[in-house]
Structures are given as structure tokens and as C-alpha cells.
mmCIF file of C-alpha atoms in Angstrom:
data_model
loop_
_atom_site.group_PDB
_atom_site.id
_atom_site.type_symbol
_atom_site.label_atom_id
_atom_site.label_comp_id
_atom_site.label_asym_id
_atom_site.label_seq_id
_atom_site.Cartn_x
_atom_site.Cartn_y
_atom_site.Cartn_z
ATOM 1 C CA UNK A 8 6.377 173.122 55.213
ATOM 2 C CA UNK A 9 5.867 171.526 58.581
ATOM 3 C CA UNK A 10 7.757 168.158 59.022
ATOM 4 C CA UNK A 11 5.585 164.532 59.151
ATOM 5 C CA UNK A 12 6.394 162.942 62.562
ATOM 6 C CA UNK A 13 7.191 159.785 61.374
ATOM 7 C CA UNK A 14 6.197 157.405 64.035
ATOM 8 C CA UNK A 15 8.645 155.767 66.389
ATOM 9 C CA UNK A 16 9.632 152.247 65.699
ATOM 10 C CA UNK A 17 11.500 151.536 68.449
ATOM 11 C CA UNK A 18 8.813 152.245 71.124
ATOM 12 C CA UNK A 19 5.965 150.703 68.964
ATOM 13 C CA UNK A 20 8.157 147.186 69.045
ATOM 14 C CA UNK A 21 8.575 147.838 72.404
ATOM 15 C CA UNK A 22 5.066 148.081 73.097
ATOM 16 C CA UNK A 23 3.966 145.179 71.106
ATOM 17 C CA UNK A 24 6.940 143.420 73.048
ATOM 18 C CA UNK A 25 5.531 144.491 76.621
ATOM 19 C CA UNK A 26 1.789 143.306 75.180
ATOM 20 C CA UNK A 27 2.842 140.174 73.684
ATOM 21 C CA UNK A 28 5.019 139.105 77.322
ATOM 22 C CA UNK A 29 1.676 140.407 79.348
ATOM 23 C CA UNK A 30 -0.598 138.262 77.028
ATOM 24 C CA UNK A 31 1.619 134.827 77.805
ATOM 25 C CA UNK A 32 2.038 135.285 81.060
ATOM 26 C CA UNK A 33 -1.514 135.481 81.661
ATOM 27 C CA UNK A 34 -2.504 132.691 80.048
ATOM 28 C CA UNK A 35 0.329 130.669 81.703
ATOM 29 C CA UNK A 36 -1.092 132.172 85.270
ATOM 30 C CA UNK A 37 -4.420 131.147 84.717
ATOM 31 C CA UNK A 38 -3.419 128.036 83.471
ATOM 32 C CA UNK A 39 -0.738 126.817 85.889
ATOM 33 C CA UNK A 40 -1.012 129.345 88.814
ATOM 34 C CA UNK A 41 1.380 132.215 89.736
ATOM 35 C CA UNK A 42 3.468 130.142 91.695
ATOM 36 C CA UNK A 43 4.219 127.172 89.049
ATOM 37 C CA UNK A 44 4.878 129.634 85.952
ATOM 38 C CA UNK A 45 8.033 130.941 85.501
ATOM 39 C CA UNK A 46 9.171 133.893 83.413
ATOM 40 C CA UNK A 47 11.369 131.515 81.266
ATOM 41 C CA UNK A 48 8.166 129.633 79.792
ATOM 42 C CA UNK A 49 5.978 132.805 80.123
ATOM 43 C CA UNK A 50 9.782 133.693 77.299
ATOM 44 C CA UNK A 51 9.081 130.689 75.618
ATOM 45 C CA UNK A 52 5.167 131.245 75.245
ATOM 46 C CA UNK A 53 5.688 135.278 73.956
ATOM 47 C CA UNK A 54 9.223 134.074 71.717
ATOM 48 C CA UNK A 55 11.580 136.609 73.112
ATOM 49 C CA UNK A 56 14.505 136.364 75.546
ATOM 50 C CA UNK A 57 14.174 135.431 79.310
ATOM 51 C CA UNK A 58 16.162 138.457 79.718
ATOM 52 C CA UNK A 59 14.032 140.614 77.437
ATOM 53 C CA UNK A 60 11.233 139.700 80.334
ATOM 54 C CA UNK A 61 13.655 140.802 82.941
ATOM 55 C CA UNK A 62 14.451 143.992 81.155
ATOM 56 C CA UNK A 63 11.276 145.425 80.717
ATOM 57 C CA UNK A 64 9.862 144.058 83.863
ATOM 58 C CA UNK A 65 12.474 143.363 86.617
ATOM 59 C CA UNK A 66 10.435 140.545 88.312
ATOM 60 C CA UNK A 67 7.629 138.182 88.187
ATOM 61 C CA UNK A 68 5.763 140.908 90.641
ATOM 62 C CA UNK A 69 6.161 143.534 88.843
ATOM 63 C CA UNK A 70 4.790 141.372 85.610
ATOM 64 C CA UNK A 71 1.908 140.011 87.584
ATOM 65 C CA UNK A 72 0.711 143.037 88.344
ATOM 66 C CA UNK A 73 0.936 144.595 84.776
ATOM 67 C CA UNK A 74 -1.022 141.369 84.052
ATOM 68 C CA UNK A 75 -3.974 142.746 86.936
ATOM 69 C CA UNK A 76 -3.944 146.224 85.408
ATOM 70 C CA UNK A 77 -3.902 145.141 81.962
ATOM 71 C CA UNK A 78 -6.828 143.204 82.456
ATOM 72 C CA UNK A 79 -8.857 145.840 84.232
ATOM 73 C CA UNK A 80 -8.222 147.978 81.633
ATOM 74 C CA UNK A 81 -8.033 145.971 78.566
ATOM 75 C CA UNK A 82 -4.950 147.469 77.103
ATOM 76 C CA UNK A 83 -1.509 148.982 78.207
ATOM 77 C CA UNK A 84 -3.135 152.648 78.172
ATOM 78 C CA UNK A 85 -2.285 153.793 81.582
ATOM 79 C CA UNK A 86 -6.134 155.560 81.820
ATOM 80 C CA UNK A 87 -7.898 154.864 84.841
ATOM 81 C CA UNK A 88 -12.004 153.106 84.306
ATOM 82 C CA UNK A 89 -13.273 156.847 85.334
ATOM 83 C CA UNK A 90 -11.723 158.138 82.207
ATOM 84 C CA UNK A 91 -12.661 155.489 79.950
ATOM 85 C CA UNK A 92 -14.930 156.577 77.019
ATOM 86 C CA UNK A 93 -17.486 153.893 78.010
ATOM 87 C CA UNK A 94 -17.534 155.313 81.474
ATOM 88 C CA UNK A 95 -17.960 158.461 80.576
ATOM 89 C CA UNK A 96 -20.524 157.801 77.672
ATOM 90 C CA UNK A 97 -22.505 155.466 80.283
ATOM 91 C CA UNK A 98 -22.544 158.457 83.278
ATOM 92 C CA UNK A 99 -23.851 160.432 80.355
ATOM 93 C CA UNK A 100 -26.799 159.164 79.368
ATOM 94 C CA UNK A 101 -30.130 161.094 80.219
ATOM 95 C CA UNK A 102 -31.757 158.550 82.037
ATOM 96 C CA UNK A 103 -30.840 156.041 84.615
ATOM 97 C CA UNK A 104 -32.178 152.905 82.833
ATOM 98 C CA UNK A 105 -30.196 153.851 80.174
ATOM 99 C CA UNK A 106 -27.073 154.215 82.247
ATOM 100 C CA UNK A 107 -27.608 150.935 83.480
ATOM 101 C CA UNK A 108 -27.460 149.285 80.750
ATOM 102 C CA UNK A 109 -24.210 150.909 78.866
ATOM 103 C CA UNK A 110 -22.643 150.550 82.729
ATOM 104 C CA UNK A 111 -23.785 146.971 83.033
ATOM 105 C CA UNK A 112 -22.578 146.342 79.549
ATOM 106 C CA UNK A 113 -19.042 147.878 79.932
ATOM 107 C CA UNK A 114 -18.738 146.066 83.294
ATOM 108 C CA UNK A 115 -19.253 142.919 81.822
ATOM 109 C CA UNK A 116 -16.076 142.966 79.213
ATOM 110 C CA UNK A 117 -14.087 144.415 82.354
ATOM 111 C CA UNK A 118 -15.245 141.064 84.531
ATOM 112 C CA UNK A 119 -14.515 138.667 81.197
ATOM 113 C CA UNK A 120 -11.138 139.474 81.650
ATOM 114 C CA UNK A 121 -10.337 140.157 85.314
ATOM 115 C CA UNK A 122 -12.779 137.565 86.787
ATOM 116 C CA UNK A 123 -10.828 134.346 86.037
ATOM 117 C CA UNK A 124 -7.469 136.475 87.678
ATOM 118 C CA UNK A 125 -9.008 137.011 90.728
ATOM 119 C CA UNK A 126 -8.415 133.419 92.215
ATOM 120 C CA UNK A 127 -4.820 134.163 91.537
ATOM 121 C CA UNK A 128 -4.771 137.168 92.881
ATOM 122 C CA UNK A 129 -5.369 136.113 96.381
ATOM 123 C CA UNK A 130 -3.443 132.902 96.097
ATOM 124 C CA UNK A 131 -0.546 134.740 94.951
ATOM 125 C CA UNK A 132 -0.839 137.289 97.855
ATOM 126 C CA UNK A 133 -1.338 134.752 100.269
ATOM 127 C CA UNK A 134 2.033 133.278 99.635
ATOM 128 C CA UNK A 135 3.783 136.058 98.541
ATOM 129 C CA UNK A 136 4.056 139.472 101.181
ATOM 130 C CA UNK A 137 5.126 141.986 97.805
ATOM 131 C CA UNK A 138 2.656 141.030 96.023
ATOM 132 C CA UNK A 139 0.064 141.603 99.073
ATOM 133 C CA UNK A 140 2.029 144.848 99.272
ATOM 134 C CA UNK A 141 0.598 146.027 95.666
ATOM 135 C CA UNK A 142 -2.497 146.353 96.674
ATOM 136 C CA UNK A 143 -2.778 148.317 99.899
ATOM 137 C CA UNK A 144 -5.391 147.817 102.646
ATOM 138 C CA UNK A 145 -7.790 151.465 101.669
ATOM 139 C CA UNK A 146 -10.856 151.895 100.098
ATOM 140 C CA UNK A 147 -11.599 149.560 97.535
ATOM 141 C CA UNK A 148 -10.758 151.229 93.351
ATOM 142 C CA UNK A 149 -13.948 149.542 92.473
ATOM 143 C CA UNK A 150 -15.732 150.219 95.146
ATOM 144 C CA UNK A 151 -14.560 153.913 93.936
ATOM 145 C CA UNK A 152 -15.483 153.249 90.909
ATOM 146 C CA UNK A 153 -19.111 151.925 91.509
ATOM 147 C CA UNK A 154 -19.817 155.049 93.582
ATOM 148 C CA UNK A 155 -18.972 157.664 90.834
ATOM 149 C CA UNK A 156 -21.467 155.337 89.002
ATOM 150 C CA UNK A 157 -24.304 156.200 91.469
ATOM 151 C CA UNK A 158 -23.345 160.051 91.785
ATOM 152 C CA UNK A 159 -24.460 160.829 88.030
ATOM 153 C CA UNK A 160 -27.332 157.794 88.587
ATOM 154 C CA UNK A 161 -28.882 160.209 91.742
ATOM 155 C CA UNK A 162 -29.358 163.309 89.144
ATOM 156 C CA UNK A 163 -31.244 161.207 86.620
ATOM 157 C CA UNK A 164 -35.452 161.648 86.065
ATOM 158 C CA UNK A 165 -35.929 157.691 86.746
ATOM 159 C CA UNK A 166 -34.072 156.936 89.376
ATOM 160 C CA UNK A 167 -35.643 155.679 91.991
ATOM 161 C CA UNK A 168 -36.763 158.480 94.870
ATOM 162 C CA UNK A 169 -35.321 158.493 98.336
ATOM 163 C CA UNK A 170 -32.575 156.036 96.794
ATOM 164 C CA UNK A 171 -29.178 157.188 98.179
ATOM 165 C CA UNK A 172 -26.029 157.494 96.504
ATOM 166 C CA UNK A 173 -24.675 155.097 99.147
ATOM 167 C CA UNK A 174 -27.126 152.404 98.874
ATOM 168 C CA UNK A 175 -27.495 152.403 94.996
ATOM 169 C CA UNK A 176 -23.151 152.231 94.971
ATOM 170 C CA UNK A 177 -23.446 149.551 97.305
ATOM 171 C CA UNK A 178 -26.145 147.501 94.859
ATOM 172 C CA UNK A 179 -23.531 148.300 92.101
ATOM 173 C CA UNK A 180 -20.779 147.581 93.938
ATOM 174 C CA UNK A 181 -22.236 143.827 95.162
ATOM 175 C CA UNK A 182 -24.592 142.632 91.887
ATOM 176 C CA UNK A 183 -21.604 143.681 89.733
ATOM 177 C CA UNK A 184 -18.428 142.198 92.047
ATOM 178 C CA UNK A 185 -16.182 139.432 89.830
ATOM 179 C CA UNK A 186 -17.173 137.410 92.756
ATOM 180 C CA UNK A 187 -20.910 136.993 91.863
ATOM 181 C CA UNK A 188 -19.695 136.638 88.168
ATOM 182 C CA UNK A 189 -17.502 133.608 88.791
ATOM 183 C CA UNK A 190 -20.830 131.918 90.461
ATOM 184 C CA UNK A 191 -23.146 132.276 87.158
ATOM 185 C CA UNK A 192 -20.997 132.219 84.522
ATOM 186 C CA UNK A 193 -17.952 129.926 85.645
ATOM 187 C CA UNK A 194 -20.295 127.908 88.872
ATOM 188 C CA UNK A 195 -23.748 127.629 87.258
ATOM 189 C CA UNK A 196 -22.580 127.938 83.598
ATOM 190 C CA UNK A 197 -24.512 131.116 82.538
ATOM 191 C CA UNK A 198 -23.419 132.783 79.440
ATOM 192 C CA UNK A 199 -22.050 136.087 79.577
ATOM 193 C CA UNK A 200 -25.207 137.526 77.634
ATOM 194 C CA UNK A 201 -27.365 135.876 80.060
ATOM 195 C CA UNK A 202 -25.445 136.902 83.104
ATOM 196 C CA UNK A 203 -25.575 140.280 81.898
ATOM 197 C CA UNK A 204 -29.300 140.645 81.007
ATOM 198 C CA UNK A 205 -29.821 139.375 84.376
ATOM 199 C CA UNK A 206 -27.743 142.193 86.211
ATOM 200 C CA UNK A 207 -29.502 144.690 84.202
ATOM 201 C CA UNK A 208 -32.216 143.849 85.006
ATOM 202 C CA UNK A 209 -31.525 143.440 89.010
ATOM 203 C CA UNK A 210 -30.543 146.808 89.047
ATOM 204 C CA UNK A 211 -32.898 148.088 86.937
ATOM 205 C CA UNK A 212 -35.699 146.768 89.548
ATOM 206 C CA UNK A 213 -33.506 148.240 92.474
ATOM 207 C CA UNK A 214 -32.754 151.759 90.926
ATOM 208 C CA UNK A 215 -35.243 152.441 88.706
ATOM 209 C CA UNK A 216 -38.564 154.463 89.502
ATOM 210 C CA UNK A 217 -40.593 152.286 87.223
ATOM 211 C CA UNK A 218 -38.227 149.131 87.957
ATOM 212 C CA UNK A 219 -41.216 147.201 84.618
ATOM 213 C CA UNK A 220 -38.753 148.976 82.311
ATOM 214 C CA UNK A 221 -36.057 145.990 83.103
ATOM 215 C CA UNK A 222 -37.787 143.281 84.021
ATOM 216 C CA UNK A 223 -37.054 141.266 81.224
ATOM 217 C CA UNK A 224 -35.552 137.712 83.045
ATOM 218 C CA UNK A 225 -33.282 136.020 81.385
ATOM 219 C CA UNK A 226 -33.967 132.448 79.694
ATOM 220 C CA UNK A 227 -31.143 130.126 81.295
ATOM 221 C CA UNK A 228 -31.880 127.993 78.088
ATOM 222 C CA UNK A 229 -30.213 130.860 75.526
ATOM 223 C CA UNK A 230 -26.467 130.008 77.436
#
């Protein structure tokens, strides 16, 4: 009889451990700023040892950036947005309006979370060479991303002719940047349904062959 694997203990408290520290700290970073937090409240906050936070991750650094990548991906799973089910399931779908709409969707709970970072992001590497050093001057991972995006959009039956795979990466690339979020949803208030609707439906017009199958505007009074 083959044996159960019992699971391991030790590395699930670990990983609720690493999650727990992660979680704190970003609420203390977008609360106070990298530079004011230090990793004895962002302790305090996840209730374990200052020097549990040094164990696992050496350095505020090395924590801030988990805190980035963890909010890109929305977990700890070290499996890059190309590889994410709702990536894949998006470049998948027959047509391009429907791709727009699952990518525009999955795009939206990435910028939720990584959106209100990016301030700190380039305060923190402003002040701080390392951290600068994280994130190498190359092409851009979302620009990387948003062009795999338009690859399986340029095979679909709707898409718009003559459009090029550069030009329709670019669109996705600029309508969906955490940039233009900030402006409607933290500037000019807009819900994240409305901002979203709205984005669709940009892109829609710009990518689509018969662009009347997303223009649908959103109603600034449903924020």
C-alpha cells in the first residue's frame, strides 16, 4: 500500500509566516512610506520576532521587493503573469472582444493591488541605489507582458485589420498602465467597475473590427 504524504508543517507555518510579514509590511509602506517603516513595527503589525523578519528576509530590500512581486502576482507562487490561468484562459478565447474583456478584467485585480505601490516604488528608488538596482534599466515585464497580449489578439476573426501587433501592445500597454489607473480611480474617484468598463470599452473601439460591440460608456454616477 502506497504511503499518504502527510503534508509538511513546518514549511506550511513558514509560508503563512512569510505571507503574514509581506501582508504588514505593505500596509505599513503604503501607509507611512518605505522610508519611515521599520521592520520592527512591520514585527509588531505581523506578531512575530524582529528577528524572525530578518531570518526569512535579510533586509528591508529584500522584503520590499517580495512586497512588489507579491502584489503583481497576488500570492507567494513564484509563477510569472504569462503563466497565470487567467492569462492563459484570456489569450484563449476565440475572439478578440472576448479577450478583451477576460484581459481587461484580470488586469484590473493586478492594478488594485500594485497601483497604490507604485508611488513607493519610485520614492524608495530614488533614495535608495539597491533598491533602484532591483529593477534593471531593460525592456519593461509589462510592457512584455502587454505584447504577448496582442500576439494571440492579431490571430483573432475581430480584430481589427491592418492593426499591428506593435500598435495594439502599445494601446494595451498605455490604457492599461497603473499610471492611468491612479488618475480615475484614486484622482477622479472612479470605481474600479467603472474604470474597468471604461478600458474595455477603449480598447474594444481601438482593436476591434466592429469597435459597436464595446461601446457601452460607463455611467460615472454607478461609482
Amino acid at each position: 500500500m502506497d504511503k499518504v504524504k502527510r503534508p509538511d508543517k513546518r514549511a506550511e507555518r513558514s509560508r503563512r509566516t512569510r505571507e503574514k510579514v509581506v501582508q504588514a509590511a505593505r500596509e505599513l509602506f503604503v501607509a507611512q512610506g518605505y522610508g519611515a517603516t521599520s521592520l520592527q513595527e512591520v514585527a509588531d503589525r505581523a506578531g512575530v520576532a524582529v528577528q524572525t523578519v530578518y531570518f526569512v528576509f535579510r533586509n528591508k530590500r529584500t522584503l520590499f521587493k517580495d512586497v512588489v512581486d507579491t502584489s503583481i502576482a497576488g500570492d507567494t507562487e513564484p509563477v510569472a503573469t504569462m503563466d497565470r490561468e487567467w492569462f492563459r484562459a484570456a489569450c484563449a478565447e476565440p475572439t478578440a472582444a472576448g479577450q478583451l474583456r477576460a484581459h481587461v478584467h484580470g488586469t484590473r485585480e493586478i492594478l488594485g493591488r500594485v497601483a497604490p505601490i507604485m508611488p513607493l516604488i519610485a520614492a524608495a528608488a530614488a533614495t535608495d541605489p539597491e533598491i533602484a538596482a532591483q529593477w534593471p534599466d531593460g525592456p519593461d515585464p509589462r510592457y512584455t507582458v502587454q505584447y504577448a497580449a496582442a500576439e494571440a489578439l492579431a490571430g483573432k476573426p475581430d480584430t481589427r485589420p491592418g492593426l499591428s501587433i506593435e500598435m495594439a501592445a502599445d494601446l494595451l500597454f498605455g490604457l492599461l498602465s497603473p499610471q492611468l489607473y491612479l488618475i480615475f480611480v484614486r484622482d477622479r474617484d472612479w470605481s474600479p467597475d467603472t474604470w474597468e468598463e471604461w478600458a474595455r470599452t477603449a480598447l474594444t473601439s481601438q482593436l476591434c473590427a466592429d469597435p459597436g460591440l464595446g461601446r457601452v460608456m460607463p455611467d460615472r454616477a454607478r461609482r
